[in-house]
Amino acid sequence: MDGNEVVSQFVSLTNCSDTEASFYLEAADYDLGRAVAMFYDQAPQALQQRSAAAATHRLPQAVAPPQSAAHRPRRQRRGWFQRLVQFPLMALGAGVKVIVEVVRFGYSCTTSIGSRVLPRSITRTLQGATQMLLQGNQYEDPPQSAATFKQMLQQRYGANCPEFLETSWQDAAVQAHRQYKFLFIYLHSPDHEDTDQFCRQTLCDPSFVQYVNSTFLCWGGDIRKSDPFTFSSQLHVAHYPYVALLSGSNERTKKVASSEGLATPTDIMQMLQPAVEEHGAQFVADRADHNERQSNRRLREEQDAEYQRSLLADQEREKQRFAERAAQEEQQRAAQQAQDAERQEVEQEAAEKKKTDLASALQQRKADKKAGLQAEPPAGPNTAAIRIRLPDGSTAQRRFLANQPLQVVYDFVDSLEQLTSMTYSLATTFPKAIYGPDKLQQTISQLNLAPQAAMLVQPHDDD
């Protein structure tokens, strides 16, 4: 769109002169929305009253179709005197332009830094508030603004109104997307001459209200508030009353139908129904895809739950098997301990019995040997004096005939009370020799134990 067309649209919206239009557009860098807002903030009161019929269209019109020549006010030609009068205003506009640019630069820097530091909700609120200050609109929290707008409609036109959501239009679009529904939009311009008739005869018509409430989610707002004003700028609304139908998620929201100006309920429903038929199939596909994802998710959850149950059952069975094995091992251990104790008891009894039998046999042998022991011969050349050292350190000495066998020495040792071994051997230390059973029949003299000798009693290990 070239400069002349923008000037023409500014003139049609504000009913001002071409010179004034050029001034405000230059001050706003040919941003039509900002130029219109600047005009109504700075223009004289009389001029605002003169252009009240156009004041409701305070929205960006960059893409709106131009009005016909029949409805466009005739441009007035200005003389040199009038241009001279406008010169101070143009100088003031240049200063305003500088201030606006400084504010815009500071706003851009603050927004860029704040979007990286502050939470998204706080950044969005600050942006909305700043835009309201720049645009001259009264800022109000979007949910509160929506609730106030809905209450105003019900008070003025009755309770039979569309069920407008009390939230921002972005959140309303998200809700519509999640429910796979279209979002019906109504932008309310209270100063427009057709608004009251549209609300009474169309927006609050019972059949129309029933249709939109049963088919769509609804959202509406007063364009004098921040959220609806920003939304109308994004939609490039040119005329009011304005209704639209949106489809898609918040990130992919698109307008599929719209109506500007006064219209009957039948006209709007005839405008909405083709859009529903054309784009509703996508909702059906999205819902089917969502249901399939939900079904797959539930199936995975059921499979995971079944796996967890099976895993818990396996763990429980393994725990039971472990407990059974532990109990079985404990029983085996107790049985083994009982067997060991019984065997030890038997062995101890056998050892005690063996010890008792050994002691009894030893005493019996001592008695038998002592009874069969011959009288000690007197000292002489044919005798041998043998001293016996027992294991307990005691000694015993006796004379034997040199021609007697070694057996008589063993018989003597067997009769001693100090002897505690059933089996033993006699030995000498010098010369070192052991006189075992193989030498019992040799004589004392043959064994070089005469005329005297010192012998040790060496018990055997099995005793």
XYZ file of C-alpha atoms in Angstrom:
463
model
C 0.000 0.000 0.000
C 1.516 3.389 -1.054
C 1.512 6.645 0.901
C -1.497 8.143 -0.868
C -3.693 5.188 -0.001
C -2.627 5.361 3.660
C -3.416 9.092 3.718
C -6.799 8.385 2.171
C -7.638 5.762 4.768
C -6.507 8.104 7.592
C -8.757 10.853 6.233
C -11.707 8.430 5.941
C -11.223 7.303 9.543
C -10.652 10.705 11.172
C -12.459 13.130 8.784
C -9.424 15.433 8.894
C -7.487 17.224 6.175
C -4.758 15.716 3.988
C -2.163 17.943 5.692
C -3.151 16.742 9.156
C -3.184 13.151 7.923
C 0.310 13.521 6.455
C 1.564 15.084 9.693
C 0.324 12.283 11.946
C 1.402 9.566 9.535
C 4.905 11.021 9.337
C 5.049 11.212 13.128
C 4.060 7.529 13.320
C 6.328 6.353 10.461
C 3.190 5.660 8.405
C 1.931 3.172 10.981
C -1.796 3.732 10.486
C -2.862 2.320 13.876
C -0.395 4.444 15.834
C -1.204 7.540 13.747
C -4.958 7.178 14.439
C -4.306 6.684 18.169
C -1.991 9.734 18.201
C -4.640 11.801 16.408
C -7.354 11.077 18.970
C -4.941 11.637 21.845
C -3.742 15.056 20.579
C -6.491 16.461 18.328
C -8.792 19.196 19.701
C -12.042 18.164 21.358
C -14.114 19.758 18.657
C -12.380 17.746 16.006
C -13.018 14.551 17.980
C -16.744 15.352 18.177
C -16.776 16.096 14.461
C -15.289 12.686 13.667
C -17.150 10.624 16.334
C -18.709 8.412 13.691
C -15.249 7.274 12.610
C -13.775 6.984 16.097
C -14.909 3.385 16.517
C -12.452 2.165 13.892
C -9.305 2.649 15.969
C -7.626 -0.426 14.525
C -4.832 -0.959 12.000
C -6.364 -0.875 8.530
C -3.211 -1.667 6.523
C -4.825 -4.595 4.750
C -8.468 -3.435 4.818
C -10.077 -2.723 1.445
C -10.443 1.012 0.696
C -13.863 2.605 0.959
C -15.766 3.519 -2.127
C -15.659 7.047 -3.424
C -19.308 7.540 -2.495
C -18.599 7.055 1.210
C -15.189 8.808 1.327
C -15.286 12.416 2.567
C -14.257 14.997 -0.010
C -10.766 16.298 0.525
C -10.560 19.973 1.307
C -7.944 22.166 -0.306
C -5.873 24.315 2.052
C -4.408 27.745 1.269
C -0.987 29.137 2.186
C -2.377 30.845 5.286
C -3.822 27.647 6.606
C -0.560 25.819 5.916
C 1.285 28.550 7.825
C -1.044 28.021 10.762
C -0.300 24.292 10.657
C 3.470 24.861 10.777
C 3.739 25.006 14.622
C 1.697 21.839 14.797
C 4.063 20.132 12.385
C 7.046 21.273 14.464
C 5.358 19.855 17.551
C 4.752 16.640 15.620
C 8.454 16.361 14.816
C 9.242 16.578 18.528
C 6.566 14.010 19.279
C 8.051 11.742 16.624
C 11.462 11.918 18.329
C 9.902 11.145 21.711
C 7.915 8.240 20.270
C 11.003 6.799 18.652
C 12.934 7.045 21.943
C 10.070 5.358 23.797
C 9.839 2.664 21.128
C 13.580 2.003 21.340
C 13.462 1.793 25.157
C 10.397 -0.428 24.938
C 12.122 -2.753 22.457
C 15.233 -3.023 24.660
C 13.160 -3.619 27.794
C 11.056 -6.249 26.025
C 14.135 -8.018 24.640
C 15.854 -8.130 28.035
C 12.674 -8.866 29.999
C 11.724 -11.791 27.763
C 14.995 -13.482 28.716
C 14.898 -12.674 32.436
C 11.244 -12.470 33.518
C 8.593 -15.222 33.320
C 6.480 -15.249 30.183
C 3.281 -14.250 31.994
C 4.933 -11.170 33.557
C 6.563 -10.168 30.259
C 3.220 -10.445 28.449
C 1.514 -8.291 31.097
C 4.242 -5.614 30.892
C 4.040 -5.606 27.107
C 0.277 -5.164 27.200
C 0.557 -2.349 29.734
C 3.235 -0.553 27.697
C 1.202 -0.888 24.508
C -1.773 0.616 26.294
C 0.332 3.587 27.381
C 1.583 4.081 23.824
C -1.821 3.544 22.204
C -3.881 5.461 24.744
C -6.134 2.520 25.700
C -7.053 1.728 29.284
C -5.219 -1.422 30.347
C -7.138 -4.123 32.136
C -6.293 -7.717 32.932
C -7.649 -9.860 30.011
C -9.764 -12.251 32.145
C -11.186 -9.308 34.101
C -11.822 -7.419 30.880
C -13.628 -10.430 29.377
C -15.735 -10.892 32.520
C -16.652 -7.181 32.567
C -17.613 -7.317 28.897
C -19.823 -10.367 29.396
C -21.520 -8.767 32.404
C -22.131 -5.574 30.417
C -23.796 -7.508 27.580
C -26.073 -9.394 29.971
C -27.068 -6.224 31.816
C -27.796 -4.300 28.621
C -29.232 -6.989 26.334
C -30.410 -9.704 28.709
C -29.060 -13.025 29.890
C -29.623 -14.708 26.500
C -26.135 -14.012 25.138
C -23.395 -16.275 23.807
C -21.381 -18.000 26.531
C -18.263 -15.877 26.129
C -15.171 -17.264 27.854
C -13.848 -15.082 30.641
C -10.212 -15.231 29.597
C -7.783 -13.787 27.062
C -8.309 -14.601 23.413
C -5.037 -16.613 23.363
C -6.232 -18.838 26.212
C -9.625 -19.134 24.548
C -7.905 -20.314 21.348
C -5.948 -22.894 23.337
C -9.148 -24.174 24.964
C -10.840 -24.430 21.569
C -7.906 -26.356 20.165
C -7.878 -28.757 23.100
C -11.595 -29.397 22.690
C -11.302 -29.611 18.878
C -13.782 -26.804 18.354
C -13.943 -23.582 16.401
C -13.602 -20.296 18.292
C -16.340 -17.743 17.593
C -15.033 -14.168 17.998
C -17.048 -10.983 18.539
C -15.280 -7.599 18.764
C -17.492 -4.947 20.333
C -17.220 -1.268 19.406
C -19.664 0.502 21.772
C -19.465 3.883 19.947
C -20.362 2.494 16.541
C -23.817 3.356 15.297
C -24.650 -0.252 14.310
C -23.426 -1.927 17.496
C -26.609 -1.656 19.550
C -28.840 -2.934 16.743
C -26.437 -5.800 16.025
C -26.353 -6.900 19.663
C -30.142 -6.789 20.069
C -31.211 -8.332 16.762
C -28.300 -10.622 15.898
C -25.870 -11.413 18.708
C -28.602 -12.081 21.280
C -31.072 -13.709 18.899
C -32.241 -16.957 20.615
C -31.700 -19.202 17.587
C -28.309 -17.655 16.897
C -27.232 -17.945 20.546
C -28.285 -21.595 20.626
C -26.354 -22.257 17.412
C -23.059 -20.679 18.461
C -23.209 -22.055 22.029
C -23.804 -25.603 20.799
C -21.285 -25.448 17.955
C -18.390 -23.233 19.048
C -16.491 -21.847 21.976
C -17.130 -18.109 22.165
C -14.957 -15.162 23.074
C -15.689 -11.453 22.858
C -14.258 -8.177 23.989
C -14.554 -4.411 24.001
C -11.961 -2.931 21.637
C -11.371 -0.093 24.097
C -9.543 -2.642 26.255
C -6.029 -3.886 25.706
C -6.555 -7.529 24.744
C -9.417 -6.999 22.243
C -7.691 -3.951 20.763
C -4.453 -5.900 20.179
C -6.422 -8.782 18.692
C -8.350 -6.480 16.347
C -5.033 -5.052 15.152
C -3.778 -8.531 14.353
C -6.969 -9.290 12.421
C -6.771 -5.932 10.580
C -10.401 -5.156 11.362
C -11.797 -2.271 9.284
C -15.516 -2.112 10.186
C -17.721 -2.972 13.133
C -19.572 -4.916 14.439
C -17.053 -7.663 13.717
C -17.398 -11.435 14.082
C -14.933 -14.112 13.019
C -14.404 -17.839 13.219
C -10.965 -19.160 14.195
C -9.614 -22.639 13.730
C -6.498 -24.323 15.065
C -4.224 -24.122 18.119
C -2.829 -20.992 19.708
C 0.384 -21.314 17.682
C -1.464 -22.146 14.421
C -4.685 -20.160 14.865
C -6.114 -18.968 11.581
C -9.213 -17.061 10.572
C -11.543 -19.159 8.403
C -14.518 -16.784 8.209
C -15.407 -13.233 9.199
C -18.112 -10.615 8.891
C -17.770 -6.841 9.206
C -20.673 -4.469 9.705
C -24.347 -4.987 10.410
C -25.653 -8.458 9.533
C -28.654 -10.626 10.374
C -28.405 -13.932 12.265
C -29.174 -15.767 9.027
C -26.392 -13.964 7.164
C -23.812 -14.827 9.836
C -24.907 -18.459 10.127
C -24.759 -18.785 6.342
C -21.241 -17.355 6.540
C -20.205 -19.698 9.365
C -21.670 -22.979 8.126
C -19.539 -23.329 4.943
C -16.421 -22.666 7.011
C -17.483 -25.323 9.498
C -18.114 -27.812 6.698
C -14.823 -27.006 4.982
C -12.548 -26.961 8.008
C -14.458 -29.229 10.367
C -12.963 -32.314 8.742
C -9.592 -31.286 10.115
C -11.039 -31.294 13.624
C -12.446 -34.760 12.993
C -9.020 -35.921 11.839
C -7.318 -34.195 14.767
C -9.794 -35.724 17.213
C -9.297 -39.167 15.676
C -5.547 -38.693 15.856
C -5.887 -37.536 19.471
C -8.100 -40.508 20.317
C -5.594 -42.838 18.668
C -2.752 -41.298 20.664
C -4.817 -41.552 23.821
C -5.662 -45.173 23.010
C -2.005 -45.950 22.356
C -1.040 -44.168 25.552
C -3.626 -46.121 27.550
C -2.467 -49.316 25.884
C 1.142 -48.535 26.819
C 0.072 -47.670 30.332
C -1.887 -50.935 30.604
C 1.067 -52.860 29.205
C 3.401 -51.091 31.610
C 1.011 -51.776 34.477
C 0.732 -55.433 33.458
C 4.508 -55.641 33.210
C 4.842 -54.077 36.645
C 2.289 -56.516 38.064
C 4.106 -59.426 36.430
C 7.427 -58.086 37.698
C 6.034 -57.730 41.218
C 4.575 -61.245 41.029
C 7.943 -62.618 39.874
C 9.677 -60.726 42.654
C 7.176 -62.072 45.180
C 7.630 -65.626 43.902
C 11.398 -65.210 44.009
C 11.080 -63.858 47.525
C 8.990 -66.866 48.532
C 11.458 -69.258 46.905
C 14.302 -67.531 48.710
C 12.427 -67.826 52.002
C 11.708 -71.499 51.320
C 15.343 -72.142 50.447
C 16.447 -70.289 53.563
C 14.029 -72.318 55.695
C 15.172 -75.554 54.055
C 18.815 -74.644 54.554
C 18.067 -73.754 58.170
C 16.399 -77.128 58.671
C 19.347 -78.895 57.062
C 21.716 -76.876 59.214
C 19.762 -77.759 62.355
C 19.651 -81.449 61.361
C 23.383 -81.421 60.649
C 24.051 -79.736 63.969
C 21.903 -82.361 65.691
C 23.780 -85.137 63.905
C 27.111 -83.573 64.801
C 26.045 -83.215 68.407
C 24.834 -86.807 68.467
C 28.036 -88.040 66.844
C 30.128 -86.029 69.260
C 28.147 -87.434 72.122
C 28.644 -90.973 70.829
C 32.325 -90.319 70.258
C 32.631 -88.773 73.688
C 30.877 -91.747 75.238
C 33.112 -94.098 73.248
C 36.174 -92.146 74.344
C 35.016 -92.210 77.933
C 34.317 -95.909 77.639
C 37.665 -96.505 75.996
C 39.345 -94.476 78.680
C 37.501 -96.369 81.356
C 38.276 -99.696 79.715
C 41.900 -98.667 79.305
C 42.187 -97.650 82.923
C 40.528 -100.867 84.013
C 42.771 -102.907 81.755
C 45.776 -100.966 82.971
C 44.917 -101.630 86.610
C 44.257 -105.243 85.876
C 47.612 -105.576 84.140
C 49.375 -103.808 87.000
C 47.832 -106.249 89.436
C 48.701 -109.277 87.276
C 52.275 -108.127 86.679
C 52.791 -107.280 90.300
C 51.518 -110.690 91.334
C 53.826 -112.464 88.874
C 56.860 -110.350 89.637
C 59.808 -112.387 91.081
C 61.818 -111.279 94.101
C 64.564 -108.741 93.443
C 67.973 -110.525 93.328
C 70.771 -109.297 95.563
C 73.587 -107.232 94.132
C 76.342 -109.285 92.497
C 78.445 -109.633 89.394
C 75.621 -111.317 87.492
C 73.053 -108.619 88.145
C 72.159 -105.420 86.431
C 70.800 -102.332 88.204
C 68.361 -100.560 85.905
C 66.824 -97.206 86.737
C 63.524 -96.390 84.994
C 62.374 -92.776 84.361
C 58.623 -92.467 83.801
C 56.796 -89.747 81.797
C 55.625 -87.930 84.928
C 59.254 -87.424 85.997
C 59.302 -90.079 88.711
C 61.874 -92.846 88.734
C 61.962 -96.470 89.816
C 65.006 -98.724 90.168
C 65.408 -102.503 90.443
C 68.081 -105.175 90.028
C 67.659 -107.913 87.479
C 69.688 -110.974 86.629
C 71.887 -110.217 83.638
C 70.861 -113.402 81.919
C 67.132 -112.616 82.205
C 65.309 -111.463 79.062
C 64.270 -107.853 78.587
C 60.661 -108.962 79.135
C 61.183 -108.995 82.938
C 62.097 -105.293 82.789
C 58.837 -104.592 80.929
C 56.942 -106.652 83.523
C 58.444 -104.532 86.241
C 57.477 -101.301 84.514
C 53.927 -102.661 83.943
C 53.542 -103.121 87.690
C 54.451 -99.530 88.585
C 51.580 -97.331 89.812
C 53.030 -94.270 88.090
C 52.563 -95.848 84.636
C 49.546 -94.463 82.765
C 50.157 -95.854 79.275
C 48.935 -99.175 78.080
C 51.590 -99.357 75.373
C 55.053 -97.883 75.506
C 58.686 -98.555 74.656
C 61.854 -98.484 76.735
C 64.767 -96.455 75.405
C 68.207 -95.249 76.406
C 69.700 -91.869 75.626
C 73.351 -92.930 75.602
C 73.737 -94.811 73.503
C 70.506 -93.747 71.887
C 68.429 -96.822 71.303
C 64.869 -98.067 71.522
C 64.139 -101.475 72.911
C 60.888 -102.499 71.325
C 58.927 -105.755 71.144
C 61.509 -107.308 68.802
C 64.087 -107.336 71.622
C 61.951 -108.659 74.456
C 63.550 -112.110 74.349
C 67.129 -110.884 74.333
C 68.943 -110.916 77.666
C 69.892 -107.839 79.528
C 73.561 -108.557 79.088
C 73.110 -109.095 75.368
C 71.538 -105.642 75.155
C 74.522 -104.121 77.042
C 72.299 -103.022 79.908
C 74.474 -104.722 82.566
C 75.820 -104.038 85.079
C 73.673 -100.865 85.107
C 71.615 -98.767 82.813
C 69.194 -95.848 82.772
C 66.103 -96.262 80.624
C 63.146 -93.967 79.635
C 59.496 -94.906 79.234
C 58.208 -93.578 75.904
C 54.393 -93.824 75.711
C 52.826 -94.542 72.317
C 50.518 -91.916 70.756
C 47.449 -94.176 70.657
C 47.320 -94.092 74.423
